[in-house]
XYZ file of C-alpha atoms in Angstrom:
368
model
C 38.321 -14.733 -56.335
C 41.855 -14.300 -54.987
C 45.288 -15.693 -54.362
C 46.465 -16.044 -50.745
C 50.153 -16.008 -49.837
C 51.699 -16.752 -46.435
C 55.310 -15.682 -46.021
C 57.253 -16.768 -42.907
C 54.113 -16.583 -40.754
C 54.634 -17.325 -37.049
C 52.419 -17.094 -33.983
C 53.694 -17.026 -30.415
C 52.024 -16.180 -27.122
C 53.137 -14.310 -24.020
C 53.610 -17.654 -22.283
C 56.461 -18.322 -24.721
C 54.678 -21.090 -26.612
C 54.989 -21.100 -30.401
C 51.738 -22.225 -31.993
C 52.901 -21.733 -35.582
C 56.468 -21.571 -36.876
C 57.641 -20.030 -40.153
C 54.694 -21.030 -42.352
C 55.085 -20.571 -46.123
C 52.573 -21.606 -48.781
C 50.411 -20.171 -51.562
C 46.744 -20.743 -52.330
C 46.181 -20.057 -56.013
C 43.049 -18.416 -57.374
C 40.137 -20.943 -57.436
C 42.236 -23.560 -55.615
C 40.928 -25.794 -52.793
C 43.684 -26.160 -50.185
C 43.281 -28.331 -47.085
C 45.282 -27.851 -43.891
C 45.433 -31.193 -42.103
C 47.121 -32.459 -38.967
C 46.415 -33.771 -35.470
C 44.508 -31.719 -32.905
C 46.593 -28.859 -31.534
C 49.025 -28.731 -34.468
C 48.248 -25.077 -35.289
C 46.082 -25.451 -38.394
C 43.086 -23.531 -36.978
C 45.454 -20.823 -35.723
C 46.723 -20.386 -39.295
C 43.154 -20.101 -40.566
C 42.268 -17.554 -37.898
C 45.327 -15.461 -38.807
C 44.195 -15.467 -42.455
C 40.740 -14.353 -41.282
C 42.183 -11.639 -39.042
C 40.830 -13.206 -35.848
C 44.365 -13.885 -34.566
C 47.220 -11.396 -34.693
C 50.259 -12.438 -36.705
C 53.405 -12.353 -34.554
C 55.792 -12.224 -37.521
C 55.663 -12.705 -41.264
C 53.474 -11.345 -44.031
C 50.030 -12.294 -45.312
C 48.854 -11.281 -48.775
C 45.382 -11.536 -50.319
C 45.263 -10.578 -53.999
C 48.866 -9.344 -53.731
C 47.839 -6.880 -51.015
C 49.429 -7.128 -47.576
C 46.594 -7.513 -45.059
C 48.412 -7.995 -41.720
C 46.907 -4.838 -40.291
C 43.475 -5.022 -41.949
C 40.457 -5.863 -39.797
C 38.500 -9.038 -40.650
C 35.652 -7.083 -42.279
C 38.096 -5.389 -44.672
C 39.726 -8.623 -45.930
C 36.702 -9.742 -47.965
C 36.764 -13.279 -46.640
C 33.989 -15.475 -45.245
C 34.464 -18.115 -42.575
C 32.369 -21.202 -41.802
C 32.783 -22.475 -38.251
C 32.476 -25.890 -36.639
C 29.503 -24.905 -34.476
C 27.411 -23.237 -37.271
C 27.078 -19.971 -35.240
C 23.469 -19.394 -36.329
C 21.086 -17.011 -34.584
C 18.390 -19.251 -33.031
C 15.674 -16.566 -33.056
C 16.085 -15.845 -36.793
C 14.750 -17.797 -39.749
C 17.064 -19.383 -42.317
C 16.444 -16.423 -44.635
C 17.234 -13.919 -41.881
C 20.398 -15.765 -40.876
C 21.664 -15.770 -44.450
C 20.707 -12.135 -45.014
C 22.041 -10.774 -41.728
C 25.551 -9.941 -42.935
C 24.189 -8.163 -45.998
C 21.805 -6.154 -43.838
C 24.722 -4.933 -41.717
C 26.485 -3.838 -44.889
C 23.430 -1.831 -45.980
C 22.584 -3.910 -49.042
C 19.214 -3.118 -50.597
C 16.324 -5.472 -49.887
C 16.153 -6.464 -53.549
C 19.845 -7.399 -53.842
C 19.683 -9.183 -50.485
C 16.705 -11.198 -51.702
C 18.486 -12.075 -54.959
C 21.670 -13.196 -53.224
C 19.871 -15.263 -50.583
C 17.619 -16.855 -53.216
C 20.616 -17.788 -55.353
C 22.493 -19.318 -52.397
C 19.364 -21.184 -51.246
C 18.960 -22.637 -54.743
C 22.591 -23.770 -54.916
C 22.376 -25.383 -51.475
C 18.843 -26.755 -51.911
C 17.576 -24.744 -48.942
C 14.593 -23.107 -50.653
C 11.971 -25.182 -48.747
C 13.493 -24.182 -45.393
C 13.896 -20.406 -45.683
C 11.117 -19.667 -43.169
C 12.238 -22.249 -40.615
C 14.372 -21.518 -37.585
C 17.611 -23.447 -36.880
C 16.055 -25.669 -34.207
C 13.755 -27.148 -36.888
C 16.699 -28.198 -39.076
C 19.012 -31.199 -39.070
C 22.732 -30.778 -38.429
C 23.514 -31.015 -42.122
C 20.881 -28.417 -42.988
C 22.242 -26.038 -40.345
C 25.723 -26.410 -41.791
C 24.383 -25.626 -45.249
C 22.795 -22.464 -43.848
C 26.171 -21.480 -42.418
C 27.751 -22.083 -45.838
C 24.936 -20.115 -47.461
C 25.596 -17.171 -45.174
C 29.169 -17.196 -46.491
C 28.114 -17.541 -50.144
C 25.832 -14.480 -50.131
C 28.819 -12.332 -49.180
C 30.559 -13.292 -52.465
C 33.927 -13.126 -50.711
C 37.350 -13.408 -52.307
C 38.238 -16.368 -50.059
C 36.177 -18.991 -48.212
C 37.608 -20.340 -44.943
C 36.280 -23.561 -43.352
C 37.267 -24.492 -39.789
C 36.430 -28.201 -39.250
C 32.849 -27.614 -40.469
C 31.822 -31.280 -40.498
C 33.150 -32.513 -37.163
C 29.768 -32.181 -35.408
C 27.942 -34.302 -37.988
C 27.378 -38.051 -37.978
C 29.376 -40.256 -40.366
C 26.746 -40.446 -43.109
C 26.082 -36.707 -43.052
C 29.835 -35.958 -43.130
C 30.163 -37.899 -46.381
C 27.173 -36.059 -47.878
C 28.397 -32.609 -46.833
C 31.919 -33.423 -48.028
C 30.494 -34.061 -51.479
C 28.353 -30.924 -51.357
C 31.284 -28.661 -50.443
C 33.414 -30.173 -53.234
C 30.546 -29.610 -55.688
C 30.136 -26.065 -54.386
C 33.821 -25.351 -54.989
C 33.511 -26.389 -58.637
C 30.244 -24.510 -59.098
C 31.448 -21.243 -57.554
C 35.035 -21.555 -58.862
C 36.005 -20.261 -55.445
C 39.271 -19.982 -53.548
C 38.811 -22.182 -50.469
C 40.994 -23.015 -47.467
C 39.705 -25.892 -45.379
C 40.945 -27.094 -41.976
C 40.416 -30.660 -40.751
C 42.062 -33.355 -38.643
C 40.358 -36.013 -40.775
C 42.776 -37.239 -43.445
C 39.899 -38.790 -45.435
C 38.334 -35.340 -45.811
C 41.703 -33.941 -46.832
C 42.379 -36.632 -49.428
C 38.940 -36.470 -51.043
C 38.417 -32.691 -51.091
C 41.698 -30.859 -51.583
C 43.554 -29.997 -54.793
C 46.550 -29.424 -52.542
C 47.144 -30.572 -48.978
C 49.324 -28.921 -46.343
C 50.310 -31.421 -43.635
C 51.139 -29.769 -40.298
C 52.641 -31.135 -37.097
C 53.550 -29.092 -34.006
C 53.088 -25.813 -35.865
C 55.468 -26.789 -38.680
C 54.655 -27.744 -42.273
C 55.854 -31.288 -42.988
C 54.774 -31.537 -46.625
C 52.733 -29.745 -49.285
C 51.527 -31.892 -52.161
C 48.566 -33.261 -54.076
C 46.597 -36.067 -52.381
C 48.136 -38.813 -54.537
C 51.684 -37.502 -54.119
C 51.216 -37.443 -50.336
C 50.003 -41.028 -50.411
C 52.660 -42.362 -52.784
C 55.634 -40.188 -51.863
C 55.408 -39.087 -48.190
C 58.316 -36.878 -47.177
C 58.736 -38.422 -43.730
C 57.446 -41.070 -41.348
C 54.840 -38.763 -39.798
C 53.208 -37.947 -43.137
C 53.345 -41.612 -44.174
C 51.576 -42.662 -40.974
C 49.045 -39.838 -40.967
C 47.868 -40.130 -44.569
C 46.057 -43.377 -45.362
C 43.478 -45.466 -43.522
C 44.297 -47.780 -41.861
C 47.674 -46.189 -41.186
C 50.931 -47.404 -42.683
C 52.719 -50.213 -40.805
C 56.276 -49.538 -39.584
C 59.091 -51.809 -38.395
C 62.628 -50.860 -37.402
C 65.626 -52.692 -38.788
C 68.634 -52.252 -41.060
C 69.721 -52.657 -44.668
C 72.394 -55.322 -45.223
C 74.176 -56.756 -48.263
C 73.826 -60.534 -48.320
C 74.211 -61.437 -51.993
C 72.058 -58.392 -52.659
C 70.276 -55.863 -50.488
C 68.019 -57.164 -47.738
C 66.018 -55.623 -44.911
C 66.431 -57.398 -41.574
C 64.237 -56.342 -38.659
C 65.791 -55.716 -35.236
C 64.525 -59.031 -33.910
C 65.471 -60.939 -37.091
C 61.909 -62.183 -37.594
C 61.477 -60.312 -40.884
C 64.052 -60.755 -43.650
C 63.047 -59.229 -46.974
C 64.880 -59.557 -50.280
C 65.203 -56.099 -51.861
C 66.852 -57.170 -55.105
C 63.765 -56.155 -57.070
C 63.918 -52.611 -55.664
C 66.222 -50.700 -57.992
C 67.112 -47.915 -55.579
C 70.772 -46.947 -55.252
C 69.806 -44.633 -52.387
C 69.314 -47.681 -50.139
C 72.960 -48.637 -50.639
C 73.933 -45.499 -48.732
C 72.164 -47.004 -45.702
C 74.056 -50.299 -45.544
C 74.201 -51.484 -41.897
C 72.340 -48.366 -40.760
C 69.064 -48.240 -38.867
C 65.960 -47.552 -40.926
C 62.202 -47.861 -40.642
C 60.426 -50.043 -43.171
C 56.903 -48.924 -44.014
C 54.171 -50.791 -45.853
C 50.521 -49.847 -46.259
C 47.810 -52.354 -45.225
C 46.506 -52.508 -48.799
C 49.961 -53.584 -50.033
C 49.833 -56.779 -47.967
C 48.054 -59.608 -49.819
C 46.812 -63.110 -49.088
C 46.697 -66.226 -51.268
C 43.546 -65.107 -53.104
C 45.056 -62.015 -54.705
C 48.852 -62.361 -54.482
C 48.971 -62.900 -58.269
C 48.408 -59.141 -58.610
C 51.973 -58.425 -57.467
C 55.088 -59.322 -59.449
C 57.554 -59.305 -56.561
C 56.503 -60.508 -53.141
C 57.804 -61.968 -49.910
C 55.812 -64.519 -47.932
C 55.365 -64.354 -44.163
C 53.228 -66.498 -41.852
C 51.494 -64.723 -38.976
C 49.045 -65.490 -36.190
C 45.907 -63.378 -36.490
C 45.092 -61.460 -33.308
C 41.972 -59.653 -34.538
C 39.840 -60.086 -37.670
C 37.528 -57.212 -38.658
C 35.049 -57.885 -41.495
C 34.264 -54.539 -43.152
C 31.854 -55.707 -45.840
C 33.788 -55.798 -49.104
C 37.130 -56.171 -47.332
C 38.678 -57.524 -44.127
C 41.227 -55.978 -41.762
C 43.661 -58.543 -40.335
C 45.643 -57.555 -37.240
C 48.817 -59.386 -36.252
C 52.135 -58.737 -34.538
C 55.691 -58.717 -35.838
C 58.190 -58.312 -32.971
C 55.613 -56.732 -30.631
C 54.627 -54.213 -33.327
C 51.005 -54.409 -34.448
C 50.481 -54.674 -38.204
C 47.250 -54.543 -40.168
C 46.548 -56.000 -43.617
C 43.597 -54.958 -45.760
C 42.432 -57.819 -47.994
C 39.323 -58.628 -50.092
C 36.470 -60.315 -48.209
C 36.399 -63.618 -50.085
C 36.495 -65.643 -46.863
C 36.795 -64.671 -43.208
C 39.706 -66.314 -41.349
C 39.392 -67.091 -37.646
C 40.962 -65.245 -34.740
C 44.145 -66.979 -33.633
C 44.609 -68.878 -36.881
C 47.844 -68.946 -38.856
C 47.754 -67.019 -42.115
C 50.127 -66.687 -45.058
C 50.507 -63.089 -46.188
C 52.601 -61.524 -48.943
C 54.356 -58.135 -48.901
C 54.356 -56.243 -52.203
C 58.063 -55.397 -52.339
C 57.526 -52.719 -54.993
C 55.411 -50.711 -52.521
C 57.836 -50.654 -49.575
C 58.812 -47.306 -48.040
C 62.000 -46.634 -46.086
C 62.775 -43.870 -43.591
C 65.982 -42.792 -41.878
C 65.681 -44.014 -38.273
C 67.323 -40.860 -36.936
C 65.661 -38.067 -38.879
C 62.570 -40.071 -39.958
C 62.843 -38.500 -43.439
C 61.988 -40.638 -46.447
C 64.819 -42.456 -48.232
C 64.252 -41.864 -51.944
């Protein structure tokens, strides 16, 4: 397999729009890197530039330490799996998987061996004589992956391959692609707008917004130490709650929201960095799973009690989502499903003060 390096990669169009701006990151040999961000952020454009399907406006792209800016897609030794499968409807599964090898003049025997091996790995052996219309969506996607595997490329590229599948099949295929990565020990670059896919599949995640990288980190580091408010709100489900206010010193540091309805004691947070923000505007962030109720508040050593009126209650099986407002800002808490409170009822909730996040209100960068 191979290492991929992007150095100051940018993409602009004749209209003057900049789809991608000064992108820098490395994909190590055998690494699984996920590019994640909202629709239109430029992640698929980056993938297409790596594949050679989009011209690079400026910057350098290396595969195996070889500059490939001017190489055609067929000469880069990569394989790409698309969102829409791109299978030939008149060909069988075997013929679809073998087609690329046939174009490259592989012998029938080697073609048979490679297709058989890929079919075994992907559990497609019973379907080799079927045509795509006789397959489920998940099976078609596995055929598309199999077509990539038989090439034995240096790098696998995946462009939102699961977005056309239903929820159950997405989970199954997510697991299969992760298993495939370990089995093949392959270098993989995967594009998605689904942060759950990113968190569960990637060794390293590149978070992109408006064509700019906001953070590169492991899944847990992104979750625990987001670099800015966008990353904090994008990673995690349900999303992090935010409220604007300021840090004050009233016999110790406190956070007071703009409308004075939330007043949190920060004495337990040993962070000298917050002292630099005395009387300055900040955003407080707290994840739904770091808000507790009476049944499990004993799990946290330092908490602050608030009483809220529940607007919406969503039972999710083993847990419940509680929606409420603080100063016209909707919050959500994620608590165990021991009992289901009623809509409109008052509820005592407890913020885990050790899990609070703070962001500069001007730059929206994390205060650490």
